[in-house]
Amino acid sequence: MAGTSRASGNELDLVRQHFRDPSSDVEVGPGWWSLVAECHRAVVAEFPEYELLAVKQKWGVLAFQAFPRPWKPGGNWTSAEYARLGSLADAFADRSGTVCERCGDGGSQRESRRIHLVLCDRCETQVPEHGRI
Protein backbone atom coordinates (compact mmCIF):
# COMPACT_ATOMS: atom_id res chain seq x y z
CA MET A 1 0.00 0.00 0.00
CA ALA A 2 1.69 3.12 -1.20
CA GLY A 3 -0.72 5.59 0.44
CA THR A 4 -1.69 5.80 4.07
CA SER A 5 -0.15 3.26 6.42
CA ARG A 6 -2.54 0.70 7.83
CA ALA A 7 -3.64 0.81 11.43
CA SER A 8 -2.61 -2.12 13.56
CA GLY A 9 -5.17 -4.43 15.14
CA ASN A 10 -4.25 -2.93 18.50
CA GLU A 11 -5.10 0.58 17.30
CA LEU A 12 -8.52 -0.54 16.09
CA ASP A 13 -9.05 -2.42 19.37
CA LEU A 14 -8.57 0.90 21.18
CA VAL A 15 -11.25 2.42 18.94
CA ARG A 16 -13.61 -0.53 19.57
CA GLN A 17 -13.35 -0.02 23.34
CA HIS A 18 -15.28 3.25 22.94
CA PHE A 19 -18.35 1.76 21.23
CA ARG A 20 -21.59 2.16 23.16
CA ASP A 21 -22.65 -1.26 21.88
CA PRO A 22 -19.81 -3.76 22.38
CA SER A 23 -21.03 -5.78 19.39
CA SER A 24 -20.43 -2.80 17.05
CA ASP A 25 -17.39 -2.71 14.81
CA VAL A 26 -15.47 -0.44 12.47
CA GLU A 27 -17.37 -0.74 9.18
CA VAL A 28 -15.01 0.77 6.63
CA GLY A 29 -12.53 -0.72 4.22
CA PRO A 30 -8.89 -1.29 5.18
CA GLY A 31 -7.73 1.77 3.26
CA TRP A 32 -9.41 3.96 5.87
CA TRP A 33 -8.31 2.08 9.00
CA SER A 34 -5.41 4.47 9.58
CA LEU A 35 -7.78 7.46 9.25
CA VAL A 36 -10.05 5.86 11.85
CA ALA A 37 -7.09 5.35 14.20
CA GLU A 38 -5.91 8.95 13.67
CA CYS A 39 -9.41 10.29 14.27
CA HIS A 40 -9.65 8.23 17.46
CA ARG A 41 -6.34 9.66 18.71
CA ALA A 42 -7.48 13.22 17.97
CA VAL A 43 -10.83 12.71 19.70
CA VAL A 44 -9.46 10.83 22.73
CA ALA A 45 -6.86 13.58 23.26
CA GLU A 46 -9.70 16.02 24.00
CA PHE A 47 -12.44 13.64 25.13
CA PRO A 48 -10.81 10.63 26.83
CA GLU A 49 -14.14 9.02 27.69
CA TYR A 50 -15.89 9.65 24.36
CA GLU A 51 -18.70 7.29 23.38
CA LEU A 52 -18.62 5.91 19.86
CA LEU A 53 -21.89 5.22 18.09
CA ALA A 54 -20.68 4.22 14.62
CA VAL A 55 -17.70 4.21 12.28
CA LYS A 56 -18.90 3.74 8.74
CA GLN A 57 -18.87 5.04 5.21
CA LYS A 58 -21.74 7.41 4.50
CA TRP A 59 -22.21 9.12 1.14
CA GLY A 60 -18.66 8.18 0.22
CA VAL A 61 -16.88 9.65 3.24
CA LEU A 62 -15.87 8.49 6.70
CA ALA A 63 -18.60 8.94 9.31
CA PHE A 64 -17.11 8.85 12.84
CA GLN A 65 -20.22 9.31 14.98
CA ALA A 66 -19.58 9.93 18.67
CA PHE A 67 -20.51 11.84 21.82
CA PRO A 68 -17.95 13.66 24.01
CA ARG A 69 -18.85 11.39 26.96
CA PRO A 70 -21.23 8.47 27.48
CA TRP A 71 -24.78 9.69 27.03
CA LYS A 72 -26.96 10.26 30.09
CA PRO A 73 -30.57 11.46 30.20
CA GLY A 74 -30.51 15.24 30.05
CA GLY A 75 -27.06 15.22 28.42
CA ASN A 76 -23.69 15.67 30.05
CA TRP A 77 -21.70 17.79 27.62
CA THR A 78 -21.96 21.32 26.34
CA SER A 79 -22.94 22.30 22.83
CA ALA A 80 -19.39 23.66 22.40
CA GLU A 81 -17.91 20.26 23.32
CA TYR A 82 -20.24 18.50 20.90
CA ALA A 83 -19.36 20.99 18.15
CA ARG A 84 -15.64 20.50 18.81
CA LEU A 85 -15.93 16.72 18.55
CA GLY A 86 -17.92 17.19 15.34
CA SER A 87 -15.24 19.41 13.84
CA LEU A 88 -12.57 16.82 14.64
CA ALA A 89 -14.60 14.08 12.95
CA ASP A 90 -15.44 16.34 10.00
CA ALA A 91 -11.74 16.93 9.31
CA PHE A 92 -11.25 13.18 8.86
CA ALA A 93 -14.40 12.91 6.75
CA ASP A 94 -12.90 15.56 4.46
CA ARG A 95 -9.58 13.69 4.27
CA SER A 96 -11.32 10.40 3.49
CA GLY A 97 -12.72 11.93 0.30
CA THR A 98 -9.29 11.59 -1.33
CA VAL A 99 -8.20 8.21 0.11
CA CYS A 100 -9.15 4.90 -1.49
CA GLU A 101 -11.24 3.01 1.05
CA ARG A 102 -9.93 -0.29 -0.25
CA CYS A 103 -6.15 0.25 -0.41
CA GLY A 104 -5.32 3.65 1.11
CA ASP A 105 -3.82 5.17 -2.04
CA GLY A 106 -5.11 8.43 -3.49
CA GLY A 107 -8.68 8.08 -4.67
CA SER A 108 -11.74 9.96 -5.79
CA GLN A 109 -15.49 9.73 -5.33
CA ARG A 110 -17.01 7.02 -7.56
CA GLU A 111 -20.73 7.10 -8.24
CA SER A 112 -20.92 4.12 -10.61
CA ARG A 113 -22.44 1.79 -7.99
CA ARG A 114 -25.51 1.76 -5.79
CA ILE A 115 -23.35 3.31 -3.06
CA HIS A 116 -20.81 6.10 -3.38
CA LEU A 117 -17.24 4.99 -2.75
CA VAL A 118 -13.82 6.62 -2.76
CA LEU A 119 -11.54 4.42 -4.83
CA CYS A 120 -8.32 4.67 -6.79
CA ASP A 121 -8.34 3.71 -10.49
CA ARG A 122 -6.94 0.23 -9.78
CA CYS A 123 -9.51 -0.59 -7.09
CA GLU A 124 -12.33 0.88 -9.18
CA THR A 125 -11.91 -2.10 -11.52
CA GLN A 126 -11.80 -4.62 -8.66
CA VAL A 127 -14.78 -3.62 -6.50
CA PRO A 128 -17.99 -5.31 -7.66
CA GLU A 129 -21.31 -3.59 -8.42
CA HIS A 130 -22.70 -4.16 -4.90
CA GLY A 131 -19.79 -2.08 -3.62
CA ARG A 132 -18.47 -4.46 -0.96
CA ILE A 133 -14.87 -3.55 -0.26
PDB file of C-alpha atoms in Angstrom:
ATOM      1  CA  MET A   1       0.000   0.000   0.000  1.00  0.00           C
ATOM      2  CA  ALA A   2       1.689   3.118  -1.196  1.00  0.00           C
ATOM      3  CA  GLY A   3      -0.716   5.589   0.441  1.00  0.00           C
ATOM      4  CA  THR A   4      -1.688   5.802   4.067  1.00  0.00           C
ATOM      5  CA  SER A   5      -0.149   3.257   6.420  1.00  0.00           C
ATOM      6  CA  ARG A   6      -2.540   0.697   7.831  1.00  0.00           C
ATOM      7  CA  ALA A   7      -3.644   0.806  11.429  1.00  0.00           C
ATOM      8  CA  SER A   8      -2.607  -2.122  13.564  1.00  0.00           C
ATOM      9  CA  GLY A   9      -5.168  -4.428  15.140  1.00  0.00           C
ATOM     10  CA  ASN A  10      -4.254  -2.934  18.503  1.00  0.00           C
ATOM     11  CA  GLU A  11      -5.099   0.576  17.300  1.00  0.00           C
ATOM     12  CA  LEU A  12      -8.521  -0.540  16.090  1.00  0.00           C
ATOM     13  CA  ASP A  13      -9.054  -2.422  19.366  1.00  0.00           C
ATOM     14  CA  LEU A  14      -8.571   0.898  21.176  1.00  0.00           C
ATOM     15  CA  VAL A  15     -11.254   2.415  18.945  1.00  0.00           C
ATOM     16  CA  ARG A  16     -13.611  -0.529  19.573  1.00  0.00           C
ATOM     17  CA  GLN A  17     -13.352  -0.018  23.344  1.00  0.00           C
ATOM     18  CA  HIS A  18     -15.283   3.246  22.940  1.00  0.00           C
ATOM     19  CA  PHE A  19     -18.347   1.755  21.232  1.00  0.00           C
ATOM     20  CA  ARG A  20     -21.592   2.161  23.163  1.00  0.00           C
ATOM     21  CA  ASP A  21     -22.648  -1.258  21.883  1.00  0.00           C
ATOM     22  CA  PRO A  22     -19.811  -3.764  22.379  1.00  0.00           C
ATOM     23  CA  SER A  23     -21.030  -5.781  19.387  1.00  0.00           C
ATOM     24  CA  SER A  24     -20.434  -2.804  17.046  1.00  0.00           C
ATOM     25  CA  ASP A  25     -17.391  -2.707  14.811  1.00  0.00           C
ATOM     26  CA  VAL A  26     -15.472  -0.438  12.467  1.00  0.00           C
ATOM     27  CA  GLU A  27     -17.372  -0.737   9.185  1.00  0.00           C
ATOM     28  CA  VAL A  28     -15.010   0.768   6.635  1.00  0.00           C
ATOM     29  CA  GLY A  29     -12.528  -0.719   4.220  1.00  0.00           C
ATOM     30  CA  PRO A  30      -8.887  -1.288   5.185  1.00  0.00           C
ATOM     31  CA  GLY A  31      -7.730   1.775   3.255  1.00  0.00           C
ATOM     32  CA  TRP A  32      -9.407   3.957   5.872  1.00  0.00           C
ATOM     33  CA  TRP A  33      -8.310   2.081   9.001  1.00  0.00           C
ATOM     34  CA  SER A  34      -5.415   4.469   9.582  1.00  0.00           C
ATOM     35  CA  LEU A  35      -7.783   7.459   9.250  1.00  0.00           C
ATOM     36  CA  VAL A  36     -10.055   5.862  11.850  1.00  0.00           C
ATOM     37  CA  ALA A  37      -7.092   5.349  14.202  1.00  0.00           C
ATOM     38  CA  GLU A  38      -5.911   8.954  13.675  1.00  0.00           C
ATOM     39  CA  CYS A  39      -9.411  10.293  14.271  1.00  0.00           C
ATOM     40  CA  HIS A  40      -9.650   8.232  17.456  1.00  0.00           C
ATOM     41  CA  ARG A  41      -6.338   9.655  18.710  1.00  0.00           C
ATOM     42  CA  ALA A  42      -7.483  13.222  17.972  1.00  0.00           C
ATOM     43  CA  VAL A  43     -10.832  12.706  19.703  1.00  0.00           C
ATOM     44  CA  VAL A  44      -9.457  10.831  22.728  1.00  0.00           C
ATOM     45  CA  ALA A  45      -6.860  13.584  23.262  1.00  0.00           C
ATOM     46  CA  GLU A  46      -9.701  16.019  23.998  1.00  0.00           C
ATOM     47  CA  PHE A  47     -12.441  13.645  25.134  1.00  0.00           C
ATOM     48  CA  PRO A  48     -10.808  10.626  26.826  1.00  0.00           C
ATOM     49  CA  GLU A  49     -14.137   9.016  27.687  1.00  0.00           C
ATOM     50  CA  TYR A  50     -15.890   9.647  24.364  1.00  0.00           C
ATOM     51  CA  GLU A  51     -18.699   7.290  23.385  1.00  0.00           C
ATOM     52  CA  LEU A  52     -18.616   5.910  19.855  1.00  0.00           C
ATOM     53  CA  LEU A  53     -21.888   5.219  18.094  1.00  0.00           C
ATOM     54  CA  ALA A  54     -20.677   4.222  14.615  1.00  0.00           C
ATOM     55  CA  VAL A  55     -17.698   4.205  12.282  1.00  0.00           C
ATOM     56  CA  LYS A  56     -18.903   3.741   8.737  1.00  0.00           C
ATOM     57  CA  GLN A  57     -18.867   5.040   5.207  1.00  0.00           C
ATOM     58  CA  LYS A  58     -21.741   7.407   4.505  1.00  0.00           C
ATOM     59  CA  TRP A  59     -22.212   9.117   1.139  1.00  0.00           C
ATOM     60  CA  GLY A  60     -18.658   8.177   0.216  1.00  0.00           C
ATOM     61  CA  VAL A  61     -16.883   9.652   3.244  1.00  0.00           C
ATOM     62  CA  LEU A  62     -15.871   8.485   6.698  1.00  0.00           C
ATOM     63  CA  ALA A  63     -18.599   8.942   9.312  1.00  0.00           C
ATOM     64  CA  PHE A  64     -17.112   8.851  12.844  1.00  0.00           C
ATOM     65  CA  GLN A  65     -20.218   9.314  14.981  1.00  0.00           C
ATOM     66  CA  ALA A  66     -19.583   9.933  18.671  1.00  0.00           C
ATOM     67  CA  PHE A  67     -20.511  11.844  21.819  1.00  0.00           C
ATOM     68  CA  PRO A  68     -17.950  13.657  24.014  1.00  0.00           C
ATOM     69  CA  ARG A  69     -18.850  11.389  26.955  1.00  0.00           C
ATOM     70  CA  PRO A  70     -21.228   8.471  27.477  1.00  0.00           C
ATOM     71  CA  TRP A  71     -24.784   9.695  27.028  1.00  0.00           C
ATOM     72  CA  LYS A  72     -26.959  10.259  30.090  1.00  0.00           C
ATOM     73  CA  PRO A  73     -30.572  11.462  30.199  1.00  0.00           C
ATOM     74  CA  GLY A  74     -30.513  15.242  30.052  1.00  0.00           C
ATOM     75  CA  GLY A  75     -27.063  15.219  28.423  1.00  0.00           C
ATOM     76  CA  ASN A  76     -23.694  15.672  30.046  1.00  0.00           C
ATOM     77  CA  TRP A  77     -21.703  17.795  27.617  1.00  0.00           C
ATOM     78  CA  THR A  78     -21.958  21.319  26.339  1.00  0.00           C
ATOM     79  CA  SER A  79     -22.939  22.297  22.827  1.00  0.00           C
ATOM     80  CA  ALA A  80     -19.393  23.659  22.403  1.00  0.00           C
ATOM     81  CA  GLU A  81     -17.908  20.260  23.319  1.00  0.00           C
ATOM     82  CA  TYR A  82     -20.238  18.498  20.904  1.00  0.00           C
ATOM     83  CA  ALA A  83     -19.362  20.992  18.154  1.00  0.00           C
ATOM     84  CA  ARG A  84     -15.640  20.501  18.809  1.00  0.00           C
ATOM     85  CA  LEU A  85     -15.934  16.719  18.548  1.00  0.00           C
ATOM     86  CA  GLY A  86     -17.917  17.191  15.338  1.00  0.00           C
ATOM     87  CA  SER A  87     -15.243  19.413  13.842  1.00  0.00           C
ATOM     88  CA  LEU A  88     -12.569  16.825  14.643  1.00  0.00           C
ATOM     89  CA  ALA A  89     -14.597  14.077  12.954  1.00  0.00           C
ATOM     90  CA  ASP A  90     -15.438  16.345   9.999  1.00  0.00           C
ATOM     91  CA  ALA A  91     -11.738  16.934   9.315  1.00  0.00           C
ATOM     92  CA  PHE A  92     -11.250  13.185   8.864  1.00  0.00           C
ATOM     93  CA  ALA A  93     -14.404  12.908   6.751  1.00  0.00           C
ATOM     94  CA  ASP A  94     -12.899  15.561   4.462  1.00  0.00           C
ATOM     95  CA  ARG A  95      -9.582  13.690   4.266  1.00  0.00           C
ATOM     96  CA  SER A  96     -11.321  10.403   3.485  1.00  0.00           C
ATOM     97  CA  GLY A  97     -12.720  11.926   0.302  1.00  0.00           C
ATOM     98  CA  THR A  98      -9.292  11.589  -1.326  1.00  0.00           C
ATOM     99  CA  VAL A  99      -8.199   8.205   0.114  1.00  0.00           C
ATOM    100  CA  CYS A 100      -9.151   4.897  -1.492  1.00  0.00           C
ATOM    101  CA  GLU A 101     -11.242   3.015   1.053  1.00  0.00           C
ATOM    102  CA  ARG A 102      -9.926  -0.291  -0.254  1.00  0.00           C
ATOM    103  CA  CYS A 103      -6.148   0.248  -0.405  1.00  0.00           C
ATOM    104  CA  GLY A 104      -5.321   3.649   1.111  1.00  0.00           C
ATOM    105  CA  ASP A 105      -3.821   5.168  -2.042  1.00  0.00           C
ATOM    106  CA  GLY A 106      -5.113   8.429  -3.486  1.00  0.00           C
ATOM    107  CA  GLY A 107      -8.684   8.082  -4.672  1.00  0.00           C
ATOM    108  CA  SER A 108     -11.742   9.965  -5.787  1.00  0.00           C
ATOM    109  CA  GLN A 109     -15.487   9.732  -5.335  1.00  0.00           C
ATOM    110  CA  ARG A 110     -17.015   7.024  -7.557  1.00  0.00           C
ATOM    111  CA  GLU A 111     -20.735   7.099  -8.240  1.00  0.00           C
ATOM    112  CA  SER A 112     -20.917   4.124 -10.613  1.00  0.00           C
ATOM    113  CA  ARG A 113     -22.445   1.785  -7.988  1.00  0.00           C
ATOM    114  CA  ARG A 114     -25.515   1.757  -5.786  1.00  0.00           C
ATOM    115  CA  ILE A 115     -23.351   3.313  -3.063  1.00  0.00           C
ATOM    116  CA  HIS A 116     -20.813   6.101  -3.383  1.00  0.00           C
ATOM    117  CA  LEU A 117     -17.242   4.986  -2.746  1.00  0.00           C
ATOM    118  CA  VAL A 118     -13.823   6.623  -2.764  1.00  0.00           C
ATOM    119  CA  LEU A 119     -11.536   4.418  -4.834  1.00  0.00           C
ATOM    120  CA  CYS A 120      -8.319   4.672  -6.794  1.00  0.00           C
ATOM    121  CA  ASP A 121      -8.345   3.713 -10.489  1.00  0.00           C
ATOM    122  CA  ARG A 122      -6.942   0.233  -9.776  1.00  0.00           C
ATOM    123  CA  CYS A 123      -9.508  -0.593  -7.086  1.00  0.00           C
ATOM    124  CA  GLU A 124     -12.328   0.881  -9.184  1.00  0.00           C
ATOM    125  CA  THR A 125     -11.905  -2.095 -11.521  1.00  0.00           C
ATOM    126  CA  GLN A 126     -11.802  -4.620  -8.660  1.00  0.00           C
ATOM    127  CA  VAL A 127     -14.778  -3.619  -6.502  1.00  0.00           C
ATOM    128  CA  PRO A 128     -17.995  -5.308  -7.660  1.00  0.00           C
ATOM    129  CA  GLU A 129     -21.306  -3.593  -8.423  1.00  0.00           C
ATOM    130  CA  HIS A 130     -22.696  -4.159  -4.903  1.00  0.00           C
ATOM    131  CA  GLY A 131     -19.788  -2.079  -3.621  1.00  0.00           C
ATOM    132  CA  ARG A 132     -18.468  -4.460  -0.964  1.00  0.00           C
ATOM    133  CA  ILE A 133     -14.873  -3.548  -0.259  1.00  0.00           C
TER     134      ILE A 133
END
